[in-house]
Coordinates of C-alpha atoms in Angstrom, one line a residue:
X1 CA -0.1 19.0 2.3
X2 CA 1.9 18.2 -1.0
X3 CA 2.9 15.1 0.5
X4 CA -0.1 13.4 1.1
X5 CA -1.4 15.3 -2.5
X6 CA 1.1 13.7 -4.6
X7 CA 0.9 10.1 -3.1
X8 CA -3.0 10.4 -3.4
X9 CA -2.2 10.9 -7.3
X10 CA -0.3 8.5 -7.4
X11 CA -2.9 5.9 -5.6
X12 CA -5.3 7.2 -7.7
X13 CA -4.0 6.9 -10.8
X14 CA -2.9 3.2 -10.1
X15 CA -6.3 2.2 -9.4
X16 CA -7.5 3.7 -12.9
X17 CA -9.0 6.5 -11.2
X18 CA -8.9 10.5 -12.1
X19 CA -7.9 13.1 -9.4
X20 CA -9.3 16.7 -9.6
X21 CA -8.2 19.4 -7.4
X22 CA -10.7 22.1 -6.2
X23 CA -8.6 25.5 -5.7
X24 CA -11.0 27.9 -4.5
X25 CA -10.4 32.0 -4.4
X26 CA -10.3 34.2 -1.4
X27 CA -12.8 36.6 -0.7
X28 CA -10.5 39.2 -2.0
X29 CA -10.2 37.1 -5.5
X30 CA -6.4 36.0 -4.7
X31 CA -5.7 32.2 -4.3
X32 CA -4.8 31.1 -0.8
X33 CA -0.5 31.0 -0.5
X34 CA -0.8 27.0 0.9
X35 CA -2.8 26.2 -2.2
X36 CA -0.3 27.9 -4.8
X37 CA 2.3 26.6 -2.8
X38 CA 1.0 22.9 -3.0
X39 CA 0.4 23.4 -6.6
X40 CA 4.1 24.5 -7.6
X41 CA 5.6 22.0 -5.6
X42 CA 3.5 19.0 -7.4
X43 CA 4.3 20.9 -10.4
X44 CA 8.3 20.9 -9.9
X45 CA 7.5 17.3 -8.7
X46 CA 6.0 16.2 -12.5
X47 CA 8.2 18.2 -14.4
X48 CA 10.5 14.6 -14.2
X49 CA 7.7 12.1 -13.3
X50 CA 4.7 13.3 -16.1
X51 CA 4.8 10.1 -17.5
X52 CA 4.3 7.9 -14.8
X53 CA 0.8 10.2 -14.4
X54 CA -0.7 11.3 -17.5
X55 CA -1.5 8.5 -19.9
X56 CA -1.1 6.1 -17.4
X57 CA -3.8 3.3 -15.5
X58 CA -3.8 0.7 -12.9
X59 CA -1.0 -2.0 -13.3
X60 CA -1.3 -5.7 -13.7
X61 CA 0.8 -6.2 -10.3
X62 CA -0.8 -6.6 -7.2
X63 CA -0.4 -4.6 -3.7
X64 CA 3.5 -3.4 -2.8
X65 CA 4.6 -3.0 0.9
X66 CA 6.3 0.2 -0.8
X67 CA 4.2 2.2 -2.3
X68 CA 2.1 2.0 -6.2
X69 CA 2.4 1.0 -9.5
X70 CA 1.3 2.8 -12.6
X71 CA 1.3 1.3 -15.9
X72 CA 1.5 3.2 -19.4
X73 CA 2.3 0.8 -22.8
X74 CA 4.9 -2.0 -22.2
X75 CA 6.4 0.5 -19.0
X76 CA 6.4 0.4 -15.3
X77 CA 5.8 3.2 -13.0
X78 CA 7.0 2.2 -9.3
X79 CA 5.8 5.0 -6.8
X80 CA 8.1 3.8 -4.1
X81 CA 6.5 5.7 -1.0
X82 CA 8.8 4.2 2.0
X83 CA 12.3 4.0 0.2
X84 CA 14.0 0.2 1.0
X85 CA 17.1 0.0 3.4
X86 CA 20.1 -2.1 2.0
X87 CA 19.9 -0.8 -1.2
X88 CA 17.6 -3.2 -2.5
X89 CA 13.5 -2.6 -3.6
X90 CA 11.8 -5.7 -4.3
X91 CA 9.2 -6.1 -6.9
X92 CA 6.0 -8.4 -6.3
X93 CA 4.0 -10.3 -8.9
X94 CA 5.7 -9.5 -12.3
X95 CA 6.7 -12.0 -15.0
X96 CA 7.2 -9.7 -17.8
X97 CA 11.0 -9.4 -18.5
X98 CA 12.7 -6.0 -17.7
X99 CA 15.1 -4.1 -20.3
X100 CA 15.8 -1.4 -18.0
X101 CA 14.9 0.4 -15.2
X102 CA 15.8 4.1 -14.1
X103 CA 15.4 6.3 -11.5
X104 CA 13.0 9.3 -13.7
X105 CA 14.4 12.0 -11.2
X106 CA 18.0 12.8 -13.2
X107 CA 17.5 9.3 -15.3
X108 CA 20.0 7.5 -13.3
X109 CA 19.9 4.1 -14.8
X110 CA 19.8 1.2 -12.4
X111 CA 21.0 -2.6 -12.5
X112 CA 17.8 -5.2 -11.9
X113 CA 18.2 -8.9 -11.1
X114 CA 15.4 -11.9 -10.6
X115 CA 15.1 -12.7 -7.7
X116 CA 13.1 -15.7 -7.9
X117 CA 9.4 -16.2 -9.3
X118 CA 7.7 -13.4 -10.0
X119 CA 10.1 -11.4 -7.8
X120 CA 12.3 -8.6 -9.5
X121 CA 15.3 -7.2 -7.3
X122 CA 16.5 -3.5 -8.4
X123 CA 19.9 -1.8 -6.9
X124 CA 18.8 1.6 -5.9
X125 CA 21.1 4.1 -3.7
X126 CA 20.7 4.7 0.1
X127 CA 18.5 7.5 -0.3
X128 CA 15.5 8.5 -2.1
X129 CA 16.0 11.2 -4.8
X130 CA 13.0 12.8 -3.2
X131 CA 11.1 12.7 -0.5
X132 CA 7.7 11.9 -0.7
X133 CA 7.5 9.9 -3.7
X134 CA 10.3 8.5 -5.8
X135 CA 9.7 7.2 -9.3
X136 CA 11.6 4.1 -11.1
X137 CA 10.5 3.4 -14.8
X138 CA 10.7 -0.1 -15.7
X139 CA 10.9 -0.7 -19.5
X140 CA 9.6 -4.2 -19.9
X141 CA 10.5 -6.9 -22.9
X142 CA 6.5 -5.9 -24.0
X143 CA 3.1 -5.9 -22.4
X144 CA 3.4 -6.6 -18.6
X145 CA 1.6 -9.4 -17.1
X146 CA 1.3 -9.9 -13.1
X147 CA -0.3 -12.6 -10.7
X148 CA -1.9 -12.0 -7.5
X149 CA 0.5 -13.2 -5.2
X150 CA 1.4 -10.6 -2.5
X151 CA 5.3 -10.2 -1.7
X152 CA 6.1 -10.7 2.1
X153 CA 9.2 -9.0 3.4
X154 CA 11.5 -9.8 6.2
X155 CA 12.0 -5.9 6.7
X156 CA 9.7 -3.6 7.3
X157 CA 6.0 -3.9 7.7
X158 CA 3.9 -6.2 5.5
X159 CA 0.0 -4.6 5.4
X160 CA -2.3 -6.7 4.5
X161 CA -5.6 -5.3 4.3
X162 CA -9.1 -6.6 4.0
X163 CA -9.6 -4.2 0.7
X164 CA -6.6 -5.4 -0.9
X165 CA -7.0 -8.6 -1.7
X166 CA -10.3 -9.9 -4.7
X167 CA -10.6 -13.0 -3.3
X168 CA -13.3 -12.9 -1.0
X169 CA -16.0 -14.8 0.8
X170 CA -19.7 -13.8 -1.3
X171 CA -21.7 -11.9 0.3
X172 CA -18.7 -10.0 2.2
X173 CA -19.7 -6.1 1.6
X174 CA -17.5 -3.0 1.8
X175 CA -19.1 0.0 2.4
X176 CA -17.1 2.7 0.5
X177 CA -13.7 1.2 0.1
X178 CA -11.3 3.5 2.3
X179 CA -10.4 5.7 5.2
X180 CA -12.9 5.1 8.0
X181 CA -14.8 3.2 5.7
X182 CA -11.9 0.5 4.8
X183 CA -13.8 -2.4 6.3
X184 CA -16.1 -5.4 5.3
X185 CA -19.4 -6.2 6.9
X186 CA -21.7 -9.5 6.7
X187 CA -19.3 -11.7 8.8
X188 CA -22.1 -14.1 9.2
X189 CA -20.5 -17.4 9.6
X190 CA -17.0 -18.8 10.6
X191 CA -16.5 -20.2 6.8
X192 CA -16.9 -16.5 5.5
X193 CA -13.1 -15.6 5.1
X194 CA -11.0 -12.9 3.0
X195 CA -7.7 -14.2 1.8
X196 CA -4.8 -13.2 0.5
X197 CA -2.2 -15.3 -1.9
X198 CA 1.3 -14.6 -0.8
X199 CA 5.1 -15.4 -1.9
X200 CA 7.4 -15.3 0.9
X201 CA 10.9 -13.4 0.0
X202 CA 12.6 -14.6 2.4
X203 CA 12.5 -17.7 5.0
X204 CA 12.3 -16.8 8.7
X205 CA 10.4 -15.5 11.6
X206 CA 7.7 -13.3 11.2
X207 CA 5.6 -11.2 13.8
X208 CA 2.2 -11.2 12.9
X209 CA -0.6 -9.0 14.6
X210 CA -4.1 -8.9 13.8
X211 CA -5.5 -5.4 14.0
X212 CA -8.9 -4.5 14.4
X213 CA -11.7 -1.6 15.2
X214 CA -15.1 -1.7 16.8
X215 CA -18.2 0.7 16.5
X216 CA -18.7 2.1 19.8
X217 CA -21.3 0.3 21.7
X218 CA -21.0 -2.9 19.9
X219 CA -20.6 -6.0 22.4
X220 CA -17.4 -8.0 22.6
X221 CA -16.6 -11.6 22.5
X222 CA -16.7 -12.8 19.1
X223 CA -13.4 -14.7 18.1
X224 CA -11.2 -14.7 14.7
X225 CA -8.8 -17.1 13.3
X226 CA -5.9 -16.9 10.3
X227 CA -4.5 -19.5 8.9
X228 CA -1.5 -19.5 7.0
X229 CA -0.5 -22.6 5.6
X230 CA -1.3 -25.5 7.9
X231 CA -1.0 -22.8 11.1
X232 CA -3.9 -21.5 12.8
X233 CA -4.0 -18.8 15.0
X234 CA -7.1 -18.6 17.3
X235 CA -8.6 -14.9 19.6
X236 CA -11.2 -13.2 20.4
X237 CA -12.7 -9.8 19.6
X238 CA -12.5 -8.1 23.0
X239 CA -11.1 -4.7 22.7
X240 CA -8.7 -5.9 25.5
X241 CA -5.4 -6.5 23.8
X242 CA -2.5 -4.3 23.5
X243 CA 0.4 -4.4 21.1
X244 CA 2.5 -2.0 19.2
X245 CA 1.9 1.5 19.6
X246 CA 3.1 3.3 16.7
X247 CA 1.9 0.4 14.2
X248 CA -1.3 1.4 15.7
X249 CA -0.6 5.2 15.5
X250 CA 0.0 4.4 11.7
X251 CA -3.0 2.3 10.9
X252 CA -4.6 5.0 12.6
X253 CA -3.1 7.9 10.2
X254 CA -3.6 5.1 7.3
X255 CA -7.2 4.7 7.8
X256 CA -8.8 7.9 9.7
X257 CA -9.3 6.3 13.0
X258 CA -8.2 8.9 15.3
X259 CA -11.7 9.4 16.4
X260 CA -12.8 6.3 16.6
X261 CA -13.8 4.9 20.4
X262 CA -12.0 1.8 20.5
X263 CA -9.2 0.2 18.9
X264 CA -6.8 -2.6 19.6
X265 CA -3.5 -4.4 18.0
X266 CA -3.9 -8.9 19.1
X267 CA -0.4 -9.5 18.8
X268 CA -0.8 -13.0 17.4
X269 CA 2.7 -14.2 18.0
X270 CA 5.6 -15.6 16.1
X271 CA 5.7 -18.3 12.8

């Protein structure tokens, strides 16, 4: 589907990666009507975004709950994939100055604010100007520089993966880096940790639920902590606990685990 097409791109592209497409003919010579169809929608979709793809490599900012970041010169390329409610998108990680910022679809210009370190706070309107994936072009003072400090949201859901963070324990491995294959082996120890720096947006109450998967067959019982701060949060690996469906319907869609034989959401509780 174009949807998933153009946000791949996207992904791809802010990683520093290259996406081909395969288009194959029918039997008959012709090209099959879902393919040209996919193609001339992501071609009406760069007509007004080009820039944020061609030319353009992985940013200096780390992971947004939103969607990707492309980077081309001293500019910005925010791929925001789950548009922000209340009118506000919230930047992570970037300490560059900003002269402007636009929405590329119809160049709407749009006001920007800081928000505290390393946060940038843009005014954008209630609803995306498309769809699947809406870009805003940040023109920044000059080269932009970014830390590693994940932004944490009061709204919405704040995904922190085990492949999305560098600082890990050594001898962690992951196998091939996403889908099914998002995971790290070599947990050989309790002091073998991944770990995430964060910057909290707002101060409050936060649910937080550890979500796991295990291969079929393999025995239960070993436990897991996180500590955030001076908080430690103890459980064990049992395939037992239960927690919120469709955040486990979407990590599912996320990573490819509808096929997997077990699954289960440890809702953690409440800090």
């Amino acid at each position: 589907p174009t949807d998933y097409l153009l946000r791949m791109l996207a992904t791809v592209v802010s990683r520093g990666g290259n996406m081909m497409i395969n288009v194959g003919p029918k039997p008959d010579g012709n090209l099959v009507e879902n393919d040209v169809k996919a193609l001339r929608e992501i071609a009406a979709w760069s007509r007004e975004h080009i820039e944020s793809i061609h030319g353009a490599g992985k940013s200096p900012l780390p992971q947004q709950n939103w969607g990707v970041v492309t980077h081309r010169g001293n500019d910005l390329f925010l791929h925001v994939f789950d548009w922000p409610e209340g009118g506000k998108l919230r930047v992570g990680g970037l300490h560059t100055g900003v002269a402007s910022a636009e929405l590329m679809a119809g160049d709407v210009p749009l006001k920007t604010r800081r928000a505290g370190k390393g946060v940038l706070e843009i005014e954008v309107p209630p609803s995306p100007p498309h769809a699947v994936n809406s870009v805003i072009q940040l023109r920044c003072a000059g080269e932009p520089a970014g830390d590693d400090y994940r932004l944490i949201e009061p709204a919405g859901i704040n995904r922190l993966h085990v492949t999305d963070t560098p600082f890990k324990s050594a001898g962690l491995k992951n196998p091939n880096g996403t889908g099914i294959r998002g995971y790290m082996e070599n947990w050989t120890s309790p002091e073998v940790a991944v770990v995430w720096k964060v910057r909290v947006a707002e101060r409050g109450r936060y649910d937080l639920q550890f979500i796991y998967d295990l291969p079929h067959g393999s025995p239960p019982g070993d436990s897991f902590a996180i500590e955030i701060g001076d908080q430690r949060f103890v459980g064990k690996v049992d395939g037992k606990h239960s927690g919120d469906g469709k955040l486990i319907e979407a990590e599912q869609d996320r990573m490819g685990l509808k096929d997997t034989q077990r699954r289960t959401v440890d809702p953690m509780g409440q800090s």
